């Protein structure tokens, strides 16, 4: 992609200041801009970079007052940040404009696929699977038997979706993620071995969900593991069998949620958090990184931290005392000695 | 699959009460049952649902006394829970009845495969690999050179098994798991860089092991990383080079075991536990979630918790004090002040 | 591979003692050696095994004095450990001598590939990708559009590299790892939902990097996520968008580094460590296992531990007090009581 400043000015409904014929072919931060790159200035903190950047074109707010010479062509718009976001989105869409069915790929004769499918080479669509419109399935992805994928969803390279799972509309699943593997259910036997409990449920991923790379979501023992509408999951997350995540809940990388736990809407779960099984978390709950969540939470919209969790500010206070613990212990035994002396004195 | 109540009654050696011709095609929890679904009632706690469920068929204990009207057809059996388990197992077996070799797939001319193989499309079997009888290898799985896979094992989609590894009989490995990647061994050099230590051992997975999704098990530097008979591993677990796991040990999701550590039989390792390298853990040891195991444990069958670990009940007591630490510190400095005053008084 | 003791002696410039015609076909630890295996003795601690091992050939230091009968053929060399390392390396190289292009595989007509490529079956090379010389790309790996891979790099089975990423020379990436998935960037909306922030940067992996299995490295929002020269990453690690890792930094399994954090050269990050976003870590910093790193570190070459981190030895002292906390609390309330009595006495 290569655009002139004039073309971008028209696209963004902005005013071009400087050479309208200069061209850009890549995006860069203002402090890293080089010839041929397009940048933006929204945060006044970065304003000094405007006078030193080598970016060929910079998008700025229309009311920006220059305080020095600028080499770049400027495009003045109502809101530089929004304008740049629009361009990013467009750029990304162009990059993901894959269409058609590459060969060799595998589509079961009993599967149905919607219009405008992209199916990468070595991708697999199983028996009776139903794929919606405008879906992109990248190379080496696996769509098991009876799986449903809604419209406009993107399944990146090497994603594995086991049989009977349901993926909604506008869902994005990143490379290497596994949906619908067996829940971890084993019954102890008298001889010390374990007998597998069949896992015959599925996973339901509702609309507008995005899931990162190499995350795992187990199928329910019975019924469904449910990822609610608008949920955003990062990379390397573990979601165990029969978990339910409420709408618009966000989970950061390497967090793990154990079996049958129900998480409310709009929760925020930071990185490496662990949540035990069979509990319920009220909507709007927030957990700091590496927290250990060991109990049901009924109060909504509360922040927690620590392992095991404590209310957020309590936890911060506890954490501050920890480095002083050896000193505190010494102090206590000094006091003990002093008191014994005082008592002895009497 | 579609069964009539009469067929199920015969299959389970039960007595049908109600319409024997009603059909079911899916399984559901009794509280979620709808027309066409089969459920069961074992736990008396759920008995009230029997009078409201829409499940077409419900399996119940033969001695159940009804206290109201029931819409569902009932099948009375000796033990409803066991009967339902039998059905689950059967259902799962039917779902995993894949056979035959899909095309395109890749089998080295020097590999040997047993009878009744399922090989999914885009799966790969390397040179001199030996695959047993009744093995299922799902699409896009990779079986490296010289790998052996025993009878009745199931390798799900996208599993990667490096060269020279050995997988026993009745082993199940879920999607995305990597077996036999190089151990993390690097020797520091004078210039600050690291030189790789060749990892020429392998991984041996004994019979009846089940491994979850996206787990990683590194090959030994020399010799074998060993996953003992009947071990159950969950998702996203890290097993480093030269680790040995004793028979029937269970490890939950996101736990990590560092290099050369030997874990005894029948241990239970909870989620997100970390175990350092080069230690030995006695049989029957149990570790709470997020524990950090930093030392050899010689006493058998003991429970541990915390990071670093402490005997379980000690750890629980310590944990209870943590939220009171700021208060405790304040108290100590108050006492200090009071004592100084007392001493001053004298 | 099968070698006679005589061949090995010549290869290692050593002196053969015993039967020069005995053959070996595998490597083993001296205490596990069996007929047909080659072992070595470097550490005097293991010397007793020399008189009991069944290894057919053992490499020993030339100045070793025997104190008993030895069944094995010995090869005396200047430095037994180095000699064995040379053999290991050679053995490994032979094992990884794959060449040629297996079918079916997918190479875009606009991609360019260097000489001596190994491309496994079901591997995919996208549009305009540029692959260097002597590269090995194992089965089912995915190289996205515009990706560059340098000379002598090895991409194991099922690795996924998204479009526009750059991989240097002599880089090894283990199975299942994902490079260049979208950073976790979402802007909260008024209705509680999240809007995706386009992630248009890439990942740059410099020369001599090794990356373990099922690790994830997200692409930058803009610019590049950078893995510096000589970095070694273990399995199941999360590297978020816009992170930069300095040269020769080492990261153990299951550690996670949040967005935009910059790590200096020659750091050592142990297993399951979590590092928050938008901070800077001085070169030579070291973090103990399960540490939580919450702040910028400016002092170089310092060791840290704990969650949140504290200087290493402080942390060890704190950790030692933890199991005594319940006792400490009891003590404080005893003192309180005693003091009240003392005051009351007056």
PDB file of N, CA and C in Angstrom, chain A residues 27-29 84 88 91 95 98 102 118 121-122 138-140 156-158 174-175 210 213-214 232-236 248 250-251 253-254 272 290 319 322-323 326 329 332 336 339 343 346, chain C residues 122-124 140-142 145 160 162 164 176 178 182 184 186 192-194 196 200 214 216 218-219 222 236-238 254-256 273-274 291-292 307-308 310 318 324 331 335 338-339 342 345:
ATOM      1  N   UNK A  27       3.437   2.586   8.651  1.00  0.00           N
ATOM      2  CA  UNK A  27       3.046   3.338   9.829  1.00  0.00           C
ATOM      3  C   UNK A  27       4.170   3.285  10.843  1.00  0.00           C
ATOM      4  N   UNK A  28       4.379   4.375  11.583  1.00  0.00           N
ATOM      5  CA  UNK A  28       5.448   4.381  12.582  1.00  0.00           C
ATOM      6  C   UNK A  28       5.082   5.306  13.722  1.00  0.00           C
ATOM      7  N   UNK A  29       5.674   5.049  14.904  1.00  0.00           N
ATOM      8  CA  UNK A  29       5.551   5.997  16.003  1.00  0.00           C
ATOM      9  C   UNK A  29       6.269   7.275  15.591  1.00  0.00           C
ATOM     10  N   UNK A  84      -6.174   8.340  13.131  1.00  0.00           N
ATOM     11  CA  UNK A  84      -5.144   7.323  12.966  1.00  0.00           C
ATOM     12  C   UNK A  84      -5.711   5.927  13.208  1.00  0.00           C
ATOM     13  N   UNK A  88      -5.532   2.640  10.894  1.00  0.00           N
ATOM     14  CA  UNK A  88      -5.028   1.344  11.374  1.00  0.00           C
ATOM     15  C   UNK A  88      -5.999   0.236  11.015  1.00  0.00           C
ATOM     16  N   UNK A  91      -6.014  -0.458   7.379  1.00  0.00           N
ATOM     17  CA  UNK A  91      -4.768  -1.128   7.020  1.00  0.00           C
ATOM     18  C   UNK A  91      -4.850  -2.615   7.365  1.00  0.00           C
ATOM     19  N   UNK A  95      -4.869  -6.038   5.042  1.00  0.00           N
ATOM     20  CA  UNK A  95      -3.937  -7.136   5.255  1.00  0.00           C
ATOM     21  C   UNK A  95      -4.648  -8.475   5.417  1.00  0.00           C
ATOM     22  N   UNK A  98      -7.731 -12.023   2.712  1.00  0.00           N
ATOM     23  CA  UNK A  98      -7.614 -13.344   2.100  1.00  0.00           C
ATOM     24  C   UNK A  98      -8.991 -13.846   1.658  1.00  0.00           C
ATOM     25  N   UNK A 102      -7.627 -22.462  -0.744  1.00  0.00           N
ATOM     26  CA  UNK A 102      -6.322 -22.948  -1.180  1.00  0.00           C
ATOM     27  C   UNK A 102      -6.316 -24.478  -1.194  1.00  0.00           C
ATOM     28  N   UNK A 118     -12.578 -17.845   3.184  1.00  0.00           N
ATOM     29  CA  UNK A 118     -11.160 -18.118   2.946  1.00  0.00           C
ATOM     30  C   UNK A 118     -10.815 -19.392   3.706  1.00  0.00           C
ATOM     31  N   UNK A 121      -4.586 -23.540   2.956  1.00  0.00           N
ATOM     32  CA  UNK A 121      -4.103 -24.893   2.659  1.00  0.00           C
ATOM     33  C   UNK A 121      -3.968 -25.699   3.940  1.00  0.00           C
ATOM     34  N   UNK A 122      -4.248 -26.988   3.860  1.00  0.00           N
ATOM     35  CA  UNK A 122      -4.086 -27.940   4.985  1.00  0.00           C
ATOM     36  C   UNK A 122      -5.057 -27.672   6.134  1.00  0.00           C
ATOM     37  N   UNK A 138      -7.595 -20.015   8.497  1.00  0.00           N
ATOM     38  CA  UNK A 138      -6.210 -20.011   8.032  1.00  0.00           C
ATOM     39  C   UNK A 138      -5.645 -21.431   7.927  1.00  0.00           C
ATOM     40  N   UNK A 139      -4.478 -21.532   7.280  1.00  0.00           N
ATOM     41  CA  UNK A 139      -3.879 -22.851   7.060  1.00  0.00           C
ATOM     42  C   UNK A 139      -3.768 -23.693   8.335  1.00  0.00           C
ATOM     43  N   UNK A 140      -3.927 -24.980   8.171  1.00  0.00           N
ATOM     44  CA  UNK A 140      -3.695 -25.980   9.233  1.00  0.00           C
ATOM     45  C   UNK A 140      -4.640 -25.844  10.417  1.00  0.00           C
ATOM     46  N   UNK A 156      -7.427 -18.355  13.073  1.00  0.00           N
ATOM     47  CA  UNK A 156      -6.049 -18.276  12.576  1.00  0.00           C
ATOM     48  C   UNK A 156      -5.393 -19.661  12.462  1.00  0.00           C
ATOM     49  N   UNK A 157      -4.173 -19.635  11.967  1.00  0.00           N
ATOM     50  CA  UNK A 157      -3.457 -20.872  11.613  1.00  0.00           C
ATOM     51  C   UNK A 157      -3.361 -21.836  12.794  1.00  0.00           C
ATOM     52  N   UNK A 158      -3.663 -23.084  12.544  1.00  0.00           N
ATOM     53  CA  UNK A 158      -3.420 -24.131  13.520  1.00  0.00           C
ATOM     54  C   UNK A 158      -4.368 -24.175  14.705  1.00  0.00           C
ATOM     55  N   UNK A 174      -6.946 -16.829  17.811  1.00  0.00           N
ATOM     56  CA  UNK A 174      -5.563 -16.786  17.336  1.00  0.00           C
ATOM     57  C   UNK A 174      -4.914 -18.165  17.304  1.00  0.00           C
ATOM     58  N   UNK A 175      -3.779 -18.181  16.634  1.00  0.00           N
ATOM     59  CA  UNK A 175      -3.085 -19.427  16.282  1.00  0.00           C
ATOM     60  C   UNK A 175      -2.840 -20.334  17.487  1.00  0.00           C
ATOM     61  N   UNK A 210     -12.857 -12.378  21.334  1.00  0.00           N
ATOM     62  CA  UNK A 210     -11.520 -12.581  20.760  1.00  0.00           C
ATOM     63  C   UNK A 210     -10.687 -13.406  21.731  1.00  0.00           C
ATOM     64  N   UNK A 213      -3.501 -16.550  21.490  1.00  0.00           N
ATOM     65  CA  UNK A 213      -2.784 -17.709  20.956  1.00  0.00           C
ATOM     66  C   UNK A 213      -2.531 -18.764  22.032  1.00  0.00           C
ATOM     67  N   UNK A 214      -2.567 -20.019  21.648  1.00  0.00           N
ATOM     68  CA  UNK A 214      -2.224 -21.167  22.508  1.00  0.00           C
ATOM     69  C   UNK A 214      -3.011 -21.208  23.819  1.00  0.00           C
ATOM     70  N   UNK A 232     -12.871 -11.012  26.062  1.00  0.00           N
ATOM     71  CA  UNK A 232     -11.550 -10.955  25.436  1.00  0.00           C
ATOM     72  C   UNK A 232     -10.580 -11.784  26.262  1.00  0.00           C
ATOM     73  N   UNK A 233     -10.007 -12.811  25.651  1.00  0.00           N
ATOM     74  CA  UNK A 233      -9.028 -13.668  26.316  1.00  0.00           C
ATOM     75  C   UNK A 233      -7.670 -13.488  25.655  1.00  0.00           C
ATOM     76  N   UNK A 234      -6.642 -13.416  26.454  1.00  0.00           N
ATOM     77  CA  UNK A 234      -5.271 -13.263  25.978  1.00  0.00           C
ATOM     78  C   UNK A 234      -4.661 -14.654  25.672  1.00  0.00           C
ATOM     79  N   UNK A 235      -3.368 -14.748  25.637  1.00  0.00           N
ATOM     80  CA  UNK A 235      -2.658 -15.981  25.288  1.00  0.00           C
ATOM     81  C   UNK A 235      -2.492 -16.926  26.481  1.00  0.00           C
ATOM     82  N   UNK A 236      -2.358 -18.215  26.208  1.00  0.00           N
ATOM     83  CA  UNK A 236      -1.928 -19.235  27.187  1.00  0.00           C
ATOM     84  C   UNK A 236      -2.815 -19.295  28.420  1.00  0.00           C
ATOM     85  N   UNK A 248     -18.327  -9.478  28.180  1.00  0.00           N
ATOM     86  CA  UNK A 248     -17.344  -8.389  28.304  1.00  0.00           C
ATOM     87  C   UNK A 248     -16.346  -8.568  29.440  1.00  0.00           C
ATOM     88  N   UNK A 250     -12.716  -9.658  30.725  1.00  0.00           N
ATOM     89  CA  UNK A 250     -11.402  -9.625  30.087  1.00  0.00           C
ATOM     90  C   UNK A 250     -10.416 -10.438  30.931  1.00  0.00           C
ATOM     91  N   UNK A 251      -9.658 -11.317  30.307  1.00  0.00           N
ATOM     92  CA  UNK A 251      -8.709 -12.165  31.026  1.00  0.00           C
ATOM     93  C   UNK A 251      -7.330 -12.039  30.383  1.00  0.00           C
ATOM     94  N   UNK A 253      -3.045 -12.800  30.041  1.00  0.00           N
ATOM     95  CA  UNK A 253      -2.290 -14.006  29.698  1.00  0.00           C
ATOM     96  C   UNK A 253      -1.980 -14.891  30.901  1.00  0.00           C
ATOM     97  N   UNK A 254      -1.981 -16.189  30.670  1.00  0.00           N
ATOM     98  CA  UNK A 254      -1.536 -17.218  31.624  1.00  0.00           C
ATOM     99  C   UNK A 254      -2.406 -17.315  32.866  1.00  0.00           C
ATOM    100  N   UNK A 272      -1.651 -14.337  34.996  1.00  0.00           N
ATOM    101  CA  UNK A 272      -1.216 -15.399  35.922  1.00  0.00           C
ATOM    102  C   UNK A 272      -2.108 -15.552  37.150  1.00  0.00           C
ATOM    103  N   UNK A 290      -1.278 -12.366  39.346  1.00  0.00           N
ATOM    104  CA  UNK A 290      -0.835 -13.490  40.196  1.00  0.00           C
ATOM    105  C   UNK A 290      -1.731 -13.733  41.410  1.00  0.00           C
ATOM    106  N   UNK A 319       1.292  -6.227  51.724  1.00  0.00           N
ATOM    107  CA  UNK A 319       2.485  -6.372  50.883  1.00  0.00           C
ATOM    108  C   UNK A 319       3.597  -5.433  51.339  1.00  0.00           C
ATOM    109  N   UNK A 322       5.522  -6.895  54.347  1.00  0.00           N
ATOM    110  CA  UNK A 322       6.319  -8.117  54.141  1.00  0.00           C
ATOM    111  C   UNK A 322       7.832  -7.889  54.237  1.00  0.00           C
ATOM    112  N   UNK A 323       8.401  -6.895  53.537  1.00  0.00           N
ATOM    113  CA  UNK A 323       9.865  -6.737  53.622  1.00  0.00           C
ATOM    114  C   UNK A 323      10.335  -6.354  55.016  1.00  0.00           C
ATOM    115  N   UNK A 326      11.208  -9.485  58.949  1.00  0.00           N
ATOM    116  CA  UNK A 326      12.334  -9.919  59.811  1.00  0.00           C
ATOM    117  C   UNK A 326      12.594  -8.885  60.918  1.00  0.00           C
ATOM    118  N   UNK A 329       9.867  -9.176  63.556  1.00  0.00           N
ATOM    119  CA  UNK A 329      10.061 -10.320  64.441  1.00  0.00           C
ATOM    120  C   UNK A 329      11.146 -10.034  65.488  1.00  0.00           C
ATOM    121  N   UNK A 332       9.762  -7.812  68.183  1.00  0.00           N
ATOM    122  CA  UNK A 332       8.871  -8.495  69.125  1.00  0.00           C
ATOM    123  C   UNK A 332       9.683  -9.231  70.183  1.00  0.00           C
ATOM    124  N   UNK A 336       9.779  -8.605  74.160  1.00  0.00           N
ATOM    125  CA  UNK A 336       9.564  -9.705  75.078  1.00  0.00           C
ATOM    126  C   UNK A 336      10.627  -9.696  76.183  1.00  0.00           C
ATOM    127  N   UNK A 339      10.217  -6.706  78.515  1.00  0.00           N
ATOM    128  CA  UNK A 339       9.091  -6.890  79.429  1.00  0.00           C
ATOM    129  C   UNK A 339       9.458  -7.864  80.548  1.00  0.00           C
ATOM    130  N   UNK A 343       9.274  -6.995  84.377  1.00  0.00           N
ATOM    131  CA  UNK A 343       8.578  -7.807  85.381  1.00  0.00           C
ATOM    132  C   UNK A 343       9.536  -8.252  86.475  1.00  0.00           C
ATOM    133  N   UNK A 346      10.349  -5.816  89.184  1.00  0.00           N
ATOM    134  CA  UNK A 346       9.370  -5.503  90.231  1.00  0.00           C
ATOM    135  C   UNK A 346       9.520  -6.442  91.433  1.00  0.00           C
TER     136      UNK A 346
ATOM    137  N   UNK C 122       2.923 -30.525   4.384  1.00  0.00           N
ATOM    138  CA  UNK C 122       1.862 -29.717   4.996  1.00  0.00           C
ATOM    139  C   UNK C 122       2.390 -28.418   5.605  1.00  0.00           C
ATOM    140  N   UNK C 123       3.645 -28.084   5.322  1.00  0.00           N
ATOM    141  CA  UNK C 123       4.151 -26.769   5.722  1.00  0.00           C
ATOM    142  C   UNK C 123       3.702 -25.746   4.682  1.00  0.00           C
ATOM    143  N   UNK C 124       3.640 -24.474   5.119  1.00  0.00           N
ATOM    144  CA  UNK C 124       3.043 -23.407   4.299  1.00  0.00           C
ATOM    145  C   UNK C 124       3.951 -22.193   4.285  1.00  0.00           C
ATOM    146  N   UNK C 140       3.847 -29.012   8.778  1.00  0.00           N
ATOM    147  CA  UNK C 140       2.715 -28.282   9.379  1.00  0.00           C
ATOM    148  C   UNK C 140       3.118 -26.932   9.977  1.00  0.00           C
ATOM    149  N   UNK C 141       4.331 -26.444   9.683  1.00  0.00           N
ATOM    150  CA  UNK C 141       4.675 -25.082  10.103  1.00  0.00           C
ATOM    151  C   UNK C 141       4.032 -24.087   9.141  1.00  0.00           C
ATOM    152  N   UNK C 142       3.795 -22.881   9.647  1.00  0.00           N
ATOM    153  CA  UNK C 142       3.122 -21.840   8.861  1.00  0.00           C
ATOM    154  C   UNK C 142       3.975 -20.579   8.853  1.00  0.00           C
ATOM    155  N   UNK C 145       2.555 -14.285   5.177  1.00  0.00           N
ATOM    156  CA  UNK C 145       2.960 -13.396   4.093  1.00  0.00           C
ATOM    157  C   UNK C 145       4.066 -12.438   4.560  1.00  0.00           C
ATOM    158  N   UNK C 160       3.791 -21.359  14.133  1.00  0.00           N
ATOM    159  CA  UNK C 160       2.995 -20.426  13.333  1.00  0.00           C
ATOM    160  C   UNK C 160       3.637 -19.042  13.400  1.00  0.00           C
ATOM    161  N   UNK C 162       3.092 -15.291  12.016  1.00  0.00           N
ATOM    162  CA  UNK C 162       2.155 -14.413  11.320  1.00  0.00           C
ATOM    163  C   UNK C 162       2.897 -13.511  10.316  1.00  0.00           C
ATOM    164  N   UNK C 164       4.562 -10.584   8.120  1.00  0.00           N
ATOM    165  CA  UNK C 164       5.434  -9.419   8.350  1.00  0.00           C
ATOM    166  C   UNK C 164       6.477  -9.588   9.457  1.00  0.00           C
ATOM    167  N   UNK C 176       4.900 -25.733  17.914  1.00  0.00           N
ATOM    168  CA  UNK C 176       3.702 -25.153  18.505  1.00  0.00           C
ATOM    169  C   UNK C 176       3.820 -23.701  18.906  1.00  0.00           C
ATOM    170  N   UNK C 178       3.929 -19.702  18.680  1.00  0.00           N
ATOM    171  CA  UNK C 178       3.220 -18.737  17.828  1.00  0.00           C
ATOM    172  C   UNK C 178       3.952 -17.395  17.881  1.00  0.00           C
ATOM    173  N   UNK C 182      -1.839 -11.140  17.440  1.00  0.00           N
ATOM    174  CA  UNK C 182      -2.173  -9.765  17.816  1.00  0.00           C
ATOM    175  C   UNK C 182      -1.893  -9.492  19.282  1.00  0.00           C
ATOM    176  N   UNK C 184      -2.661  -7.759  22.888  1.00  0.00           N
ATOM    177  CA  UNK C 184      -3.943  -7.746  23.617  1.00  0.00           C
ATOM    178  C   UNK C 184      -4.304  -6.285  23.881  1.00  0.00           C
ATOM    179  N   UNK C 186      -7.441  -3.502  23.647  1.00  0.00           N
ATOM    180  CA  UNK C 186      -8.869  -3.257  23.457  1.00  0.00           C
ATOM    181  C   UNK C 186      -9.236  -1.973  24.186  1.00  0.00           C
ATOM    182  N   UNK C 192     -19.827  -0.763  27.839  1.00  0.00           N
ATOM    183  CA  UNK C 192     -19.214  -1.881  28.560  1.00  0.00           C
ATOM    184  C   UNK C 192     -18.492  -2.856  27.662  1.00  0.00           C
ATOM    185  N   UNK C 193     -18.684  -2.745  26.364  1.00  0.00           N
ATOM    186  CA  UNK C 193     -17.976  -3.640  25.449  1.00  0.00           C
ATOM    187  C   UNK C 193     -16.582  -3.075  25.161  1.00  0.00           C
ATOM    188  N   UNK C 194     -15.783  -3.834  24.435  1.00  0.00           N
ATOM    189  CA  UNK C 194     -14.430  -3.420  24.093  1.00  0.00           C
ATOM    190  C   UNK C 194     -14.278  -3.353  22.583  1.00  0.00           C
ATOM    191  N   UNK C 196     -11.556  -3.360  19.477  1.00  0.00           N
ATOM    192  CA  UNK C 196     -10.192  -3.816  19.217  1.00  0.00           C
ATOM    193  C   UNK C 196      -9.307  -2.674  18.726  1.00  0.00           C
ATOM    194  N   UNK C 200      -0.688  -3.488  14.217  1.00  0.00           N
ATOM    195  CA  UNK C 200      -0.117  -3.511  12.866  1.00  0.00           C
ATOM    196  C   UNK C 200       1.407  -3.605  12.857  1.00  0.00           C
ATOM    197  N   UNK C 214       5.406 -24.107  22.273  1.00  0.00           N
ATOM    198  CA  UNK C 214       4.119 -23.529  22.692  1.00  0.00           C
ATOM    199  C   UNK C 214       4.262 -22.181  23.403  1.00  0.00           C
ATOM    200  N   UNK C 216       4.351 -17.970  23.172  1.00  0.00           N
ATOM    201  CA  UNK C 216       3.629 -17.006  22.332  1.00  0.00           C
ATOM    202  C   UNK C 216       4.313 -15.643  22.392  1.00  0.00           C
ATOM    203  N   UNK C 218       3.617 -11.850  20.923  1.00  0.00           N
ATOM    204  CA  UNK C 218       2.660 -11.014  20.192  1.00  0.00           C
ATOM    205  C   UNK C 218       3.358  -9.940  19.363  1.00  0.00           C
ATOM    206  N   UNK C 219       2.757  -9.588  18.249  1.00  0.00           N
ATOM    207  CA  UNK C 219       3.256  -8.508  17.411  1.00  0.00           C
ATOM    208  C   UNK C 219       3.013  -7.172  18.114  1.00  0.00           C
ATOM    209  N   UNK C 222       2.315  -0.965  17.127  1.00  0.00           N
ATOM    210  CA  UNK C 222       3.060  -0.350  16.031  1.00  0.00           C
ATOM    211  C   UNK C 222       4.522  -0.611  16.335  1.00  0.00           C
ATOM    212  N   UNK C 236       6.163 -22.314  26.777  1.00  0.00           N
ATOM    213  CA  UNK C 236       4.931 -21.764  27.373  1.00  0.00           C
ATOM    214  C   UNK C 236       5.127 -20.371  27.971  1.00  0.00           C
ATOM    215  N   UNK C 237       6.004 -19.590  27.360  1.00  0.00           N
ATOM    216  CA  UNK C 237       6.261 -18.216  27.813  1.00  0.00           C
ATOM    217  C   UNK C 237       5.371 -17.254  27.040  1.00  0.00           C
ATOM    218  N   UNK C 238       4.925 -16.202  27.736  1.00  0.00           N
ATOM    219  CA  UNK C 238       4.126 -15.164  27.085  1.00  0.00           C
ATOM    220  C   UNK C 238       4.959 -13.894  26.969  1.00  0.00           C
ATOM    221  N   UNK C 254       7.039 -20.755  31.355  1.00  0.00           N
ATOM    222  CA  UNK C 254       5.796 -20.236  31.942  1.00  0.00           C
ATOM    223  C   UNK C 254       5.950 -18.837  32.526  1.00  0.00           C
ATOM    224  N   UNK C 255       7.062 -18.149  32.264  1.00  0.00           N
ATOM    225  CA  UNK C 255       7.160 -16.744  32.655  1.00  0.00           C
ATOM    226  C   UNK C 255       6.331 -15.910  31.675  1.00  0.00           C
ATOM    227  N   UNK C 256       5.920 -14.719  32.140  1.00  0.00           N
ATOM    228  CA  UNK C 256       5.121 -13.836  31.289  1.00  0.00           C
ATOM    229  C   UNK C 256       5.607 -12.408  31.410  1.00  0.00           C
ATOM    230  N   UNK C 273       7.718 -16.531  36.488  1.00  0.00           N
ATOM    231  CA  UNK C 273       7.816 -15.113  36.858  1.00  0.00           C
ATOM    232  C   UNK C 273       6.793 -14.310  36.041  1.00  0.00           C
ATOM    233  N   UNK C 274       6.199 -13.286  36.677  1.00  0.00           N
ATOM    234  CA  UNK C 274       5.326 -12.357  35.959  1.00  0.00           C
ATOM    235  C   UNK C 274       5.919 -10.961  36.032  1.00  0.00           C
ATOM    236  N   UNK C 291       8.481 -15.016  40.907  1.00  0.00           N
ATOM    237  CA  UNK C 291       8.527 -13.607  41.307  1.00  0.00           C
ATOM    238  C   UNK C 291       7.449 -12.806  40.571  1.00  0.00           C
ATOM    239  N   UNK C 292       7.019 -11.712  41.222  1.00  0.00           N
ATOM    240  CA  UNK C 292       6.128 -10.743  40.586  1.00  0.00           C
ATOM    241  C   UNK C 292       6.870  -9.415  40.486  1.00  0.00           C
ATOM    242  N   UNK C 307       6.951 -11.901  45.406  1.00  0.00           N
ATOM    243  CA  UNK C 307       5.853 -11.270  44.673  1.00  0.00           C
ATOM    244  C   UNK C 307       5.084 -10.383  45.641  1.00  0.00           C
ATOM    245  N   UNK C 308       5.268  -9.042  45.644  1.00  0.00           N
ATOM    246  CA  UNK C 308       6.159  -8.334  44.715  1.00  0.00           C
ATOM    247  C   UNK C 308       7.625  -8.517  45.088  1.00  0.00           C
ATOM    248  N   UNK C 310      11.556  -8.125  46.027  1.00  0.00           N
ATOM    249  CA  UNK C 310      12.351  -7.490  47.060  1.00  0.00           C
ATOM    250  C   UNK C 310      13.793  -7.937  46.735  1.00  0.00           C
ATOM    251  N   UNK C 318      12.444 -12.667  54.667  1.00  0.00           N
ATOM    252  CA  UNK C 318      10.996 -12.551  54.841  1.00  0.00           C
ATOM    253  C   UNK C 318      10.341 -13.925  54.777  1.00  0.00           C
ATOM    254  N   UNK C 324       6.484 -18.643  60.793  1.00  0.00           N
ATOM    255  CA  UNK C 324       6.412 -18.321  62.219  1.00  0.00           C
ATOM    256  C   UNK C 324       5.407 -17.222  62.508  1.00  0.00           C
ATOM    257  N   UNK C 331       2.387 -14.172  70.159  1.00  0.00           N
ATOM    258  CA  UNK C 331       3.371 -13.552  71.034  1.00  0.00           C
ATOM    259  C   UNK C 331       3.026 -12.076  71.290  1.00  0.00           C
ATOM    260  N   UNK C 335       2.210 -10.266  74.797  1.00  0.00           N
ATOM    261  CA  UNK C 335       2.955  -9.100  75.288  1.00  0.00           C
ATOM    262  C   UNK C 335       1.983  -7.977  75.642  1.00  0.00           C
ATOM    263  N   UNK C 338       0.438  -8.735  78.925  1.00  0.00           N
ATOM    264  CA  UNK C 338       1.417  -8.556  80.005  1.00  0.00           C
ATOM    265  C   UNK C 338       1.621  -7.069  80.304  1.00  0.00           C
ATOM    266  N   UNK C 339       1.724  -6.284  79.243  1.00  0.00           N
ATOM    267  CA  UNK C 339       1.959  -4.844  79.425  1.00  0.00           C
ATOM    268  C   UNK C 339       0.760  -4.196  80.114  1.00  0.00           C
ATOM    269  N   UNK C 342       1.089  -4.963  83.606  1.00  0.00           N
ATOM    270  CA  UNK C 342       2.155  -4.160  84.210  1.00  0.00           C
ATOM    271  C   UNK C 342       1.664  -2.749  84.502  1.00  0.00           C
ATOM    272  N   UNK C 345      -0.790  -2.762  87.256  1.00  0.00           N
ATOM    273  CA  UNK C 345      -0.127  -2.978  88.539  1.00  0.00           C
ATOM    274  C   UNK C 345       0.266  -1.654  89.200  1.00  0.00           C
TER     275      UNK C 345
END
